[in-house]
Amino acid sequence: MHNPVTPLHRDQSFCFRCAPEVACFNACCRDLQQVLAPYDIVCLKQFLGISSTEFLHRYTEKSTGPGTGLPVVSLRFSDSADKACPFVGAAGCRVYPARPASCRTYPLARGVSRDRQTGTLNEHWALIRESHCLGFECGTVQTVDEWVADQEIALHNRMNDRLLELISDKNRLHPEPLTPSESQAVHTALYDLDAFREALFAQATPGDLFPDPADADRARTDDRVLLEAALAWVRINVFNLSPKAP
């Protein structure tokens, strides 16, 4: 049987294109579980011009990770027979500029590992060649690096790596499952940034999250700066871990 997953080096090339003229166009936007990272929600809610609270209510479902108690946020697909993504239409993705990292990355898959001696993150790439996908029959030849640049994935990866590092430290140093209240605190801080911002700045001071007052000012309007602070807040206040060195 043909292996649908093939490891790739960054400088290795592959051929792929997804476009309306490809017969299977939009087929992969149905009947799947689309897990969202916090930065995915930042991009989507900004593109739609709504708050994170409204986005979560209208478009997502929340579950709990088995064994960890960590919240998992997924897109709520339609109840129709085709179980379509809420953002897919006949002409394609209606939120394409703000699409999640997993959509940008496909047909590639990315994994990361940390060098125990240097602490450096190492990327591992693979090509996913599913039988129903016809995108491999057209398009231009490109390397993994060229795909990452073309799909503008690098910033998503950097933000998502911060989350994975936090979860890895939590599982290693504080392995107990989260309580329901702790899970809700993580959900609010990382996924409902607008609610977190309101609660954070309702305090007399936002604590030690912003050693530089300029960063506190930026976090009032800049979601990416606030998400960085929220990751630190969860680490200290929910996971009871020591602050991460800059």
Short mmCIF file of N, CA and C in Angstrom, two decimals, residues 23-193:
data_model
loop_
_atom_site.label_atom_id
_atom_site.label_comp_id
_atom_site.label_asym_id
_atom_site.label_seq_id
_atom_site.Cartn_x
_atom_site.Cartn_y
_atom_site.Cartn_z
N ALA A 23 -10.61 19.55 -9.75
CA ALA A 23 -11.92 18.90 -9.60
C ALA A 23 -12.34 18.69 -8.15
N CYS A 24 -11.39 18.51 -7.26
CA CYS A 24 -11.74 18.26 -5.86
C CYS A 24 -11.78 19.53 -5.02
N PHE A 25 -11.79 20.69 -5.64
CA PHE A 25 -11.75 21.98 -4.94
C PHE A 25 -12.80 22.03 -3.84
N ASN A 26 -12.40 22.43 -2.64
CA ASN A 26 -13.26 22.56 -1.46
C ASN A 26 -13.60 21.22 -0.79
N ALA A 27 -13.23 20.09 -1.39
CA ALA A 27 -13.60 18.80 -0.80
C ALA A 27 -12.96 18.60 0.57
N CYS A 28 -11.78 19.17 0.78
CA CYS A 28 -11.08 18.97 2.05
C CYS A 28 -11.60 19.90 3.14
N CYS A 29 -12.57 20.75 2.82
CA CYS A 29 -13.15 21.68 3.80
C CYS A 29 -14.42 21.12 4.42
N ARG A 30 -14.52 19.81 4.46
CA ARG A 30 -15.73 19.15 4.94
C ARG A 30 -15.39 17.93 5.79
N ASP A 31 -16.27 17.66 6.74
CA ASP A 31 -16.24 16.43 7.53
C ASP A 31 -14.86 16.19 8.16
N LEU A 32 -14.41 17.15 8.94
CA LEU A 32 -13.16 16.97 9.67
C LEU A 32 -13.22 17.79 10.96
N GLN A 33 -12.30 17.50 11.85
CA GLN A 33 -12.19 18.29 13.07
C GLN A 33 -11.08 19.31 12.88
N GLN A 34 -11.45 20.57 12.84
CA GLN A 34 -10.51 21.66 12.61
C GLN A 34 -10.18 22.32 13.95
N VAL A 35 -9.11 21.86 14.58
CA VAL A 35 -8.69 22.45 15.85
C VAL A 35 -8.03 23.80 15.58
N LEU A 36 -8.37 24.79 16.40
CA LEU A 36 -7.84 26.14 16.23
C LEU A 36 -6.83 26.45 17.34
N ALA A 37 -5.74 27.07 16.95
CA ALA A 37 -4.77 27.59 17.92
C ALA A 37 -5.20 29.01 18.30
N PRO A 38 -4.73 29.51 19.43
CA PRO A 38 -5.09 30.88 19.82
C PRO A 38 -4.81 31.92 18.74
N TYR A 39 -3.67 31.80 18.05
CA TYR A 39 -3.36 32.80 17.03
C TYR A 39 -4.28 32.68 15.82
N ASP A 40 -4.78 31.49 15.54
CA ASP A 40 -5.79 31.33 14.48
C ASP A 40 -7.01 32.19 14.79
N ILE A 41 -7.44 32.17 16.05
CA ILE A 41 -8.63 32.92 16.44
C ILE A 41 -8.36 34.42 16.36
N VAL A 42 -7.17 34.85 16.73
CA VAL A 42 -6.81 36.26 16.59
C VAL A 42 -6.99 36.70 15.14
N CYS A 43 -6.44 35.94 14.21
CA CYS A 43 -6.51 36.31 12.80
C CYS A 43 -7.94 36.29 12.29
N LEU A 44 -8.70 35.28 12.64
CA LEU A 44 -10.07 35.13 12.14
C LEU A 44 -10.99 36.21 12.69
N LYS A 45 -10.93 36.47 13.98
CA LYS A 45 -11.83 37.47 14.56
C LYS A 45 -11.48 38.87 14.06
N GLN A 46 -10.20 39.15 13.83
CA GLN A 46 -9.83 40.44 13.27
C GLN A 46 -10.35 40.59 11.84
N PHE A 47 -10.22 39.54 11.05
CA PHE A 47 -10.69 39.58 9.67
C PHE A 47 -12.20 39.78 9.60
N LEU A 48 -12.92 39.12 10.49
CA LEU A 48 -14.38 39.21 10.50
C LEU A 48 -14.88 40.48 11.19
N GLY A 49 -14.01 41.18 11.91
CA GLY A 49 -14.39 42.40 12.57
C GLY A 49 -15.30 42.19 13.76
N ILE A 50 -15.09 41.09 14.48
CA ILE A 50 -15.91 40.79 15.66
C ILE A 50 -14.99 40.51 16.84
N SER A 51 -15.55 40.47 18.02
CA SER A 51 -14.75 40.17 19.21
C SER A 51 -14.44 38.68 19.27
N SER A 52 -13.44 38.35 20.06
CA SER A 52 -13.13 36.94 20.27
C SER A 52 -14.29 36.23 20.96
N THR A 53 -14.98 36.92 21.85
CA THR A 53 -16.12 36.32 22.54
C THR A 53 -17.21 35.94 21.55
N GLU A 54 -17.52 36.85 20.62
CA GLU A 54 -18.54 36.55 19.61
C GLU A 54 -18.09 35.45 18.67
N PHE A 55 -16.82 35.48 18.28
CA PHE A 55 -16.31 34.44 17.39
C PHE A 55 -16.45 33.07 18.02
N LEU A 56 -16.04 32.95 19.27
CA LEU A 56 -16.12 31.66 19.96
C LEU A 56 -17.56 31.17 20.04
N HIS A 57 -18.47 32.07 20.34
CA HIS A 57 -19.88 31.70 20.48
C HIS A 57 -20.48 31.26 19.15
N ARG A 58 -20.15 31.95 18.08
CA ARG A 58 -20.79 31.69 16.79
C ARG A 58 -20.17 30.53 16.03
N TYR A 59 -18.86 30.33 16.18
CA TYR A 59 -18.18 29.46 15.23
C TYR A 59 -17.42 28.28 15.85
N THR A 60 -17.39 28.16 17.14
CA THR A 60 -16.53 27.13 17.72
C THR A 60 -17.24 26.22 18.70
N GLU A 61 -16.58 25.10 18.97
CA GLU A 61 -16.99 24.17 20.01
C GLU A 61 -15.80 23.97 20.93
N LYS A 62 -16.08 23.79 22.22
CA LYS A 62 -15.03 23.59 23.20
C LYS A 62 -15.10 22.17 23.75
N SER A 63 -13.95 21.53 23.85
CA SER A 63 -13.86 20.21 24.47
C SER A 63 -12.68 20.23 25.43
N THR A 64 -12.47 19.12 26.09
CA THR A 64 -11.38 19.02 27.06
C THR A 64 -10.43 17.91 26.65
N GLY A 65 -9.15 18.22 26.63
CA GLY A 65 -8.14 17.23 26.26
C GLY A 65 -8.11 16.09 27.27
N PRO A 66 -8.16 14.84 26.80
CA PRO A 66 -8.15 13.71 27.72
C PRO A 66 -6.84 13.64 28.50
N GLY A 67 -6.96 13.50 29.80
CA GLY A 67 -5.79 13.34 30.64
C GLY A 67 -5.13 14.61 31.10
N THR A 68 -5.39 15.75 30.41
CA THR A 68 -4.71 17.00 30.76
C THR A 68 -5.66 18.04 31.33
N GLY A 69 -6.93 17.98 30.93
CA GLY A 69 -7.87 19.02 31.33
C GLY A 69 -7.72 20.29 30.54
N LEU A 70 -6.83 20.30 29.55
CA LEU A 70 -6.63 21.51 28.74
C LEU A 70 -7.80 21.72 27.78
N PRO A 71 -8.21 22.96 27.59
CA PRO A 71 -9.30 23.21 26.64
C PRO A 71 -8.84 23.03 25.20
N VAL A 72 -9.72 22.49 24.38
CA VAL A 72 -9.49 22.33 22.95
C VAL A 72 -10.61 23.05 22.22
N VAL A 73 -10.26 23.94 21.31
CA VAL A 73 -11.24 24.73 20.57
C VAL A 73 -11.21 24.30 19.11
N SER A 74 -12.39 23.96 18.59
CA SER A 74 -12.52 23.50 17.21
C SER A 74 -13.59 24.30 16.50
N LEU A 75 -13.45 24.42 15.17
CA LEU A 75 -14.50 25.05 14.38
C LEU A 75 -15.76 24.20 14.43
N ARG A 76 -16.90 24.86 14.52
CA ARG A 76 -18.19 24.16 14.50
C ARG A 76 -18.62 24.01 13.04
N PHE A 77 -18.55 22.80 12.53
CA PHE A 77 -18.94 22.55 11.14
C PHE A 77 -20.47 22.43 11.05
N SER A 78 -21.00 22.57 9.85
CA SER A 78 -22.44 22.58 9.67
C SER A 78 -23.05 21.22 9.99
N ASP A 79 -24.35 21.22 10.29
CA ASP A 79 -25.08 19.99 10.57
C ASP A 79 -25.63 19.35 9.31
N SER A 80 -25.35 19.95 8.16
CA SER A 80 -25.83 19.40 6.90
C SER A 80 -25.09 18.12 6.55
N ALA A 81 -25.55 17.46 5.51
CA ALA A 81 -24.98 16.17 5.14
C ALA A 81 -23.49 16.26 4.83
N ASP A 82 -23.06 17.39 4.26
CA ASP A 82 -21.64 17.49 3.88
C ASP A 82 -20.75 18.01 5.01
N LYS A 83 -21.37 18.44 6.13
CA LYS A 83 -20.61 18.90 7.30
C LYS A 83 -19.52 19.88 6.90
N ALA A 84 -19.94 20.95 6.25
CA ALA A 84 -18.99 21.91 5.69
C ALA A 84 -18.46 22.88 6.73
N CYS A 85 -17.24 23.35 6.50
CA CYS A 85 -16.65 24.42 7.29
C CYS A 85 -17.56 25.64 7.19
N PRO A 86 -17.74 26.40 8.27
CA PRO A 86 -18.62 27.56 8.22
C PRO A 86 -18.14 28.66 7.30
N PHE A 87 -16.88 28.59 6.86
CA PHE A 87 -16.33 29.65 6.04
C PHE A 87 -16.10 29.25 4.59
N VAL A 88 -16.57 28.09 4.19
CA VAL A 88 -16.37 27.66 2.81
C VAL A 88 -17.61 27.97 1.99
N GLY A 89 -17.39 28.45 0.78
CA GLY A 89 -18.47 28.73 -0.16
C GLY A 89 -18.13 28.17 -1.52
N ALA A 90 -19.02 28.38 -2.48
CA ALA A 90 -18.80 27.84 -3.82
C ALA A 90 -17.51 28.37 -4.43
N ALA A 91 -17.15 29.60 -4.10
CA ALA A 91 -15.95 30.21 -4.68
C ALA A 91 -14.70 29.93 -3.85
N GLY A 92 -14.86 29.15 -2.78
CA GLY A 92 -13.71 28.82 -1.95
C GLY A 92 -13.83 29.38 -0.55
N CYS A 93 -12.69 29.57 0.10
CA CYS A 93 -12.65 30.02 1.49
C CYS A 93 -12.97 31.50 1.57
N ARG A 94 -13.97 31.84 2.41
CA ARG A 94 -14.39 33.22 2.56
C ARG A 94 -13.50 34.01 3.52
N VAL A 95 -12.63 33.31 4.22
CA VAL A 95 -11.71 33.98 5.15
C VAL A 95 -10.27 33.65 4.77
N TYR A 96 -10.02 33.46 3.50
CA TYR A 96 -8.73 32.96 3.03
C TYR A 96 -7.54 33.74 3.57
N PRO A 97 -7.56 35.08 3.60
CA PRO A 97 -6.40 35.80 4.13
C PRO A 97 -6.13 35.51 5.61
N ALA A 98 -7.15 35.05 6.33
CA ALA A 98 -7.01 34.79 7.77
C ALA A 98 -7.14 33.31 8.10
N ARG A 99 -7.01 32.43 7.11
CA ARG A 99 -7.21 31.00 7.31
C ARG A 99 -6.26 30.44 8.36
N PRO A 100 -6.67 29.39 9.07
CA PRO A 100 -5.83 28.81 10.12
C PRO A 100 -4.52 28.25 9.59
N ALA A 101 -3.59 28.03 10.50
CA ALA A 101 -2.26 27.53 10.13
C ALA A 101 -2.33 26.18 9.45
N SER A 102 -3.23 25.30 9.92
CA SER A 102 -3.30 23.96 9.33
C SER A 102 -3.76 24.03 7.88
N CYS A 103 -4.66 24.97 7.58
CA CYS A 103 -5.10 25.14 6.19
C CYS A 103 -3.97 25.68 5.32
N ARG A 104 -3.20 26.61 5.86
CA ARG A 104 -2.08 27.17 5.13
C ARG A 104 -1.02 26.11 4.84
N THR A 105 -0.82 25.22 5.79
CA THR A 105 0.28 24.27 5.70
C THR A 105 -0.01 23.12 4.74
N TYR A 106 -1.28 22.68 4.69
CA TYR A 106 -1.65 21.53 3.84
C TYR A 106 -1.25 21.79 2.39
N PRO A 107 -0.65 20.80 1.70
CA PRO A 107 -0.58 19.37 1.99
C PRO A 107 0.66 18.94 2.78
N LEU A 108 1.28 19.90 3.46
CA LEU A 108 2.40 19.55 4.31
C LEU A 108 1.93 19.37 5.75
N ALA A 109 2.70 18.63 6.51
CA ALA A 109 2.51 18.52 7.95
C ALA A 109 3.82 18.91 8.61
N ARG A 110 3.72 19.60 9.73
CA ARG A 110 4.92 20.09 10.42
C ARG A 110 4.93 19.58 11.86
N GLY A 111 6.07 19.07 12.27
CA GLY A 111 6.29 18.70 13.66
C GLY A 111 7.53 19.40 14.17
N VAL A 112 7.63 19.55 15.48
CA VAL A 112 8.81 20.20 16.07
C VAL A 112 9.34 19.35 17.21
N SER A 113 10.62 19.40 17.40
CA SER A 113 11.26 18.76 18.55
C SER A 113 12.33 19.70 19.08
N ARG A 114 12.63 19.58 20.37
CA ARG A 114 13.61 20.47 20.98
C ARG A 114 14.90 19.71 21.28
N ASP A 115 16.02 20.29 20.88
CA ASP A 115 17.33 19.73 21.20
C ASP A 115 17.57 19.88 22.69
N ARG A 116 17.79 18.78 23.41
CA ARG A 116 17.92 18.83 24.86
C ARG A 116 19.18 19.58 25.30
N GLN A 117 20.19 19.60 24.46
CA GLN A 117 21.43 20.26 24.85
C GLN A 117 21.40 21.75 24.56
N THR A 118 20.87 22.14 23.41
CA THR A 118 20.90 23.55 23.02
C THR A 118 19.56 24.26 23.24
N GLY A 119 18.47 23.48 23.36
CA GLY A 119 17.15 24.09 23.47
C GLY A 119 16.59 24.56 22.15
N THR A 120 17.30 24.32 21.07
CA THR A 120 16.85 24.76 19.75
C THR A 120 15.68 23.91 19.27
N LEU A 121 14.70 24.57 18.67
CA LEU A 121 13.58 23.86 18.06
C LEU A 121 13.96 23.39 16.67
N ASN A 122 13.73 22.13 16.39
CA ASN A 122 13.99 21.57 15.07
C ASN A 122 12.66 21.22 14.40
N GLU A 123 12.52 21.64 13.15
CA GLU A 123 11.30 21.37 12.40
C GLU A 123 11.42 20.06 11.63
N HIS A 124 10.30 19.36 11.51
CA HIS A 124 10.22 18.14 10.73
C HIS A 124 9.02 18.28 9.80
N TRP A 125 9.24 18.05 8.52
CA TRP A 125 8.18 18.24 7.53
C TRP A 125 7.86 16.93 6.83
N ALA A 126 6.62 16.82 6.40
CA ALA A 126 6.18 15.65 5.64
C ALA A 126 5.13 16.09 4.64
N LEU A 127 5.03 15.37 3.55
CA LEU A 127 4.02 15.61 2.52
C LEU A 127 2.89 14.60 2.72
N ILE A 128 1.66 15.11 2.80
CA ILE A 128 0.48 14.26 2.97
C ILE A 128 -0.20 14.13 1.60
N ARG A 129 -0.16 12.94 1.06
CA ARG A 129 -0.71 12.73 -0.28
C ARG A 129 -1.95 11.84 -0.16
N GLU A 130 -3.10 12.47 0.08
CA GLU A 130 -4.34 11.73 0.23
C GLU A 130 -4.91 11.35 -1.13
N SER A 131 -5.56 10.19 -1.17
CA SER A 131 -6.00 9.64 -2.44
C SER A 131 -7.04 10.50 -3.14
N HIS A 132 -7.85 11.23 -2.36
CA HIS A 132 -8.92 12.02 -2.98
C HIS A 132 -8.42 13.35 -3.54
N CYS A 133 -7.21 13.77 -3.15
CA CYS A 133 -6.72 15.09 -3.53
C CYS A 133 -6.08 15.05 -4.91
N LEU A 134 -6.54 15.92 -5.80
CA LEU A 134 -6.03 15.99 -7.17
C LEU A 134 -5.07 17.15 -7.38
N GLY A 135 -4.75 17.85 -6.29
CA GLY A 135 -3.88 19.01 -6.41
C GLY A 135 -2.45 18.69 -6.78
N PHE A 136 -2.08 17.42 -6.62
CA PHE A 136 -0.71 17.03 -6.96
C PHE A 136 -0.51 16.85 -8.46
N GLU A 137 -1.61 16.92 -9.22
CA GLU A 137 -1.52 16.72 -10.66
C GLU A 137 -1.30 18.03 -11.41
N CYS A 138 -1.22 19.14 -10.67
CA CYS A 138 -1.01 20.43 -11.33
C CYS A 138 -0.15 21.30 -10.43
N GLY A 139 0.08 22.52 -10.85
CA GLY A 139 0.86 23.44 -10.04
C GLY A 139 2.31 23.46 -10.41
N THR A 140 3.06 24.29 -9.71
CA THR A 140 4.48 24.44 -9.96
C THR A 140 5.29 23.69 -8.91
N VAL A 141 6.49 23.32 -9.28
CA VAL A 141 7.39 22.65 -8.35
C VAL A 141 7.95 23.69 -7.38
N GLN A 142 7.91 23.38 -6.09
CA GLN A 142 8.39 24.31 -5.07
C GLN A 142 8.96 23.53 -3.89
N THR A 143 9.83 24.19 -3.14
CA THR A 143 10.40 23.57 -1.95
C THR A 143 9.50 23.85 -0.74
N VAL A 144 9.79 23.17 0.36
CA VAL A 144 9.06 23.43 1.60
C VAL A 144 9.21 24.89 2.00
N ASP A 145 10.42 25.42 1.94
CA ASP A 145 10.65 26.81 2.31
C ASP A 145 9.86 27.76 1.43
N GLU A 146 9.79 27.47 0.15
CA GLU A 146 9.03 28.33 -0.77
C GLU A 146 7.53 28.27 -0.45
N TRP A 147 7.03 27.10 -0.08
CA TRP A 147 5.62 26.97 0.29
C TRP A 147 5.33 27.75 1.57
N VAL A 148 6.20 27.64 2.55
CA VAL A 148 6.02 28.36 3.81
C VAL A 148 5.98 29.86 3.57
N ALA A 149 6.85 30.36 2.71
CA ALA A 149 6.87 31.79 2.40
C ALA A 149 5.62 32.20 1.62
N ASP A 150 5.24 31.39 0.63
CA ASP A 150 4.09 31.74 -0.21
C ASP A 150 2.80 31.75 0.59
N GLN A 151 2.64 30.82 1.51
CA GLN A 151 1.42 30.71 2.30
C GLN A 151 1.46 31.54 3.59
N GLU A 152 2.57 32.23 3.82
CA GLU A 152 2.72 33.12 4.98
C GLU A 152 2.45 32.37 6.29
N ILE A 153 3.20 31.29 6.49
CA ILE A 153 2.98 30.41 7.63
C ILE A 153 3.92 30.72 8.79
N ALA A 154 5.03 31.38 8.54
CA ALA A 154 6.10 31.48 9.53
C ALA A 154 5.62 32.10 10.84
N LEU A 155 4.86 33.19 10.79
CA LEU A 155 4.41 33.84 12.02
C LEU A 155 3.46 32.93 12.79
N HIS A 156 2.57 32.24 12.09
CA HIS A 156 1.69 31.28 12.75
C HIS A 156 2.51 30.23 13.49
N ASN A 157 3.55 29.73 12.82
CA ASN A 157 4.38 28.69 13.45
C ASN A 157 5.06 29.21 14.70
N ARG A 158 5.57 30.44 14.65
CA ARG A 158 6.25 30.99 15.82
C ARG A 158 5.29 31.13 17.00
N MET A 159 4.09 31.61 16.74
CA MET A 159 3.12 31.78 17.81
C MET A 159 2.66 30.41 18.34
N ASN A 160 2.44 29.47 17.44
CA ASN A 160 1.99 28.14 17.86
C ASN A 160 3.08 27.39 18.62
N ASP A 161 4.33 27.63 18.26
CA ASP A 161 5.43 26.99 18.99
C ASP A 161 5.48 27.48 20.44
N ARG A 162 5.15 28.73 20.66
CA ARG A 162 5.10 29.25 22.03
C ARG A 162 4.05 28.50 22.85
N LEU A 163 2.90 28.24 22.22
CA LEU A 163 1.85 27.48 22.91
C LEU A 163 2.30 26.05 23.19
N LEU A 164 2.89 25.39 22.21
CA LEU A 164 3.35 24.02 22.40
C LEU A 164 4.41 23.93 23.49
N GLU A 165 5.28 24.92 23.55
CA GLU A 165 6.32 24.94 24.58
C GLU A 165 5.69 25.07 25.97
N LEU A 166 4.68 25.93 26.07
CA LEU A 166 3.99 26.10 27.34
C LEU A 166 3.31 24.81 27.78
N ILE A 167 2.63 24.15 26.86
CA ILE A 167 1.93 22.91 27.19
C ILE A 167 2.93 21.81 27.54
N SER A 168 4.05 21.76 26.83
CA SER A 168 5.08 20.76 27.13
C SER A 168 5.63 20.95 28.54
N ASP A 169 5.90 22.21 28.91
CA ASP A 169 6.40 22.49 30.26
C ASP A 169 5.35 22.13 31.30
N LYS A 170 4.09 22.42 31.00
CA LYS A 170 3.01 22.09 31.93
C LYS A 170 2.95 20.59 32.15
N ASN A 171 2.96 19.82 31.08
CA ASN A 171 2.86 18.37 31.20
C ASN A 171 4.07 17.76 31.91
N ARG A 172 5.21 18.40 31.77
CA ARG A 172 6.44 17.87 32.37
C ARG A 172 6.57 18.27 33.84
N LEU A 173 6.22 19.51 34.15
CA LEU A 173 6.47 20.05 35.49
C LEU A 173 5.22 20.13 36.36
N HIS A 174 4.08 20.09 35.74
CA HIS A 174 2.81 20.17 36.49
C HIS A 174 1.82 19.21 35.82
N PRO A 175 2.09 17.90 35.92
CA PRO A 175 1.35 16.92 35.11
C PRO A 175 -0.08 16.68 35.55
N GLU A 176 -0.49 17.20 36.68
CA GLU A 176 -1.86 16.95 37.13
C GLU A 176 -2.86 17.56 36.16
N PRO A 177 -3.97 16.87 35.93
CA PRO A 177 -5.02 17.44 35.07
C PRO A 177 -5.54 18.75 35.65
N LEU A 178 -5.92 19.66 34.79
CA LEU A 178 -6.49 20.92 35.26
C LEU A 178 -7.89 20.70 35.82
N THR A 179 -8.24 21.51 36.79
CA THR A 179 -9.61 21.51 37.28
C THR A 179 -10.48 22.25 36.27
N PRO A 180 -11.79 22.10 36.33
CA PRO A 180 -12.67 22.85 35.42
C PRO A 180 -12.44 24.36 35.48
N SER A 181 -12.23 24.91 36.67
CA SER A 181 -12.01 26.35 36.77
C SER A 181 -10.68 26.76 36.15
N GLU A 182 -9.66 25.93 36.32
CA GLU A 182 -8.36 26.22 35.69
C GLU A 182 -8.47 26.14 34.17
N SER A 183 -9.19 25.13 33.69
CA SER A 183 -9.38 24.99 32.24
C SER A 183 -10.10 26.21 31.68
N GLN A 184 -11.10 26.71 32.40
CA GLN A 184 -11.82 27.89 31.94
C GLN A 184 -10.91 29.11 31.93
N ALA A 185 -10.02 29.21 32.91
CA ALA A 185 -9.09 30.33 32.94
C ALA A 185 -8.15 30.30 31.73
N VAL A 186 -7.68 29.10 31.36
CA VAL A 186 -6.83 28.97 30.17
C VAL A 186 -7.61 29.33 28.92
N HIS A 187 -8.84 28.85 28.83
CA HIS A 187 -9.68 29.13 27.66
C HIS A 187 -9.87 30.64 27.48
N THR A 188 -10.17 31.33 28.57
CA THR A 188 -10.38 32.77 28.49
C THR A 188 -9.09 33.50 28.10
N ALA A 189 -7.99 33.16 28.77
CA ALA A 189 -6.74 33.88 28.54
C ALA A 189 -6.20 33.69 27.12
N LEU A 190 -6.25 32.46 26.62
CA LEU A 190 -5.61 32.18 25.34
C LEU A 190 -6.54 32.29 24.14
N TYR A 191 -7.82 32.02 24.33
CA TYR A 191 -8.74 31.98 23.19
C TYR A 191 -9.72 33.16 23.16
N ASP A 192 -10.11 33.67 24.33
CA ASP A 192 -11.03 34.80 24.38
C ASP A 192 -10.26 36.04 24.81
N LEU A 193 -9.38 36.50 23.94
CA LEU A 193 -8.45 37.57 24.29
C LEU A 193 -9.16 38.86 24.68
#
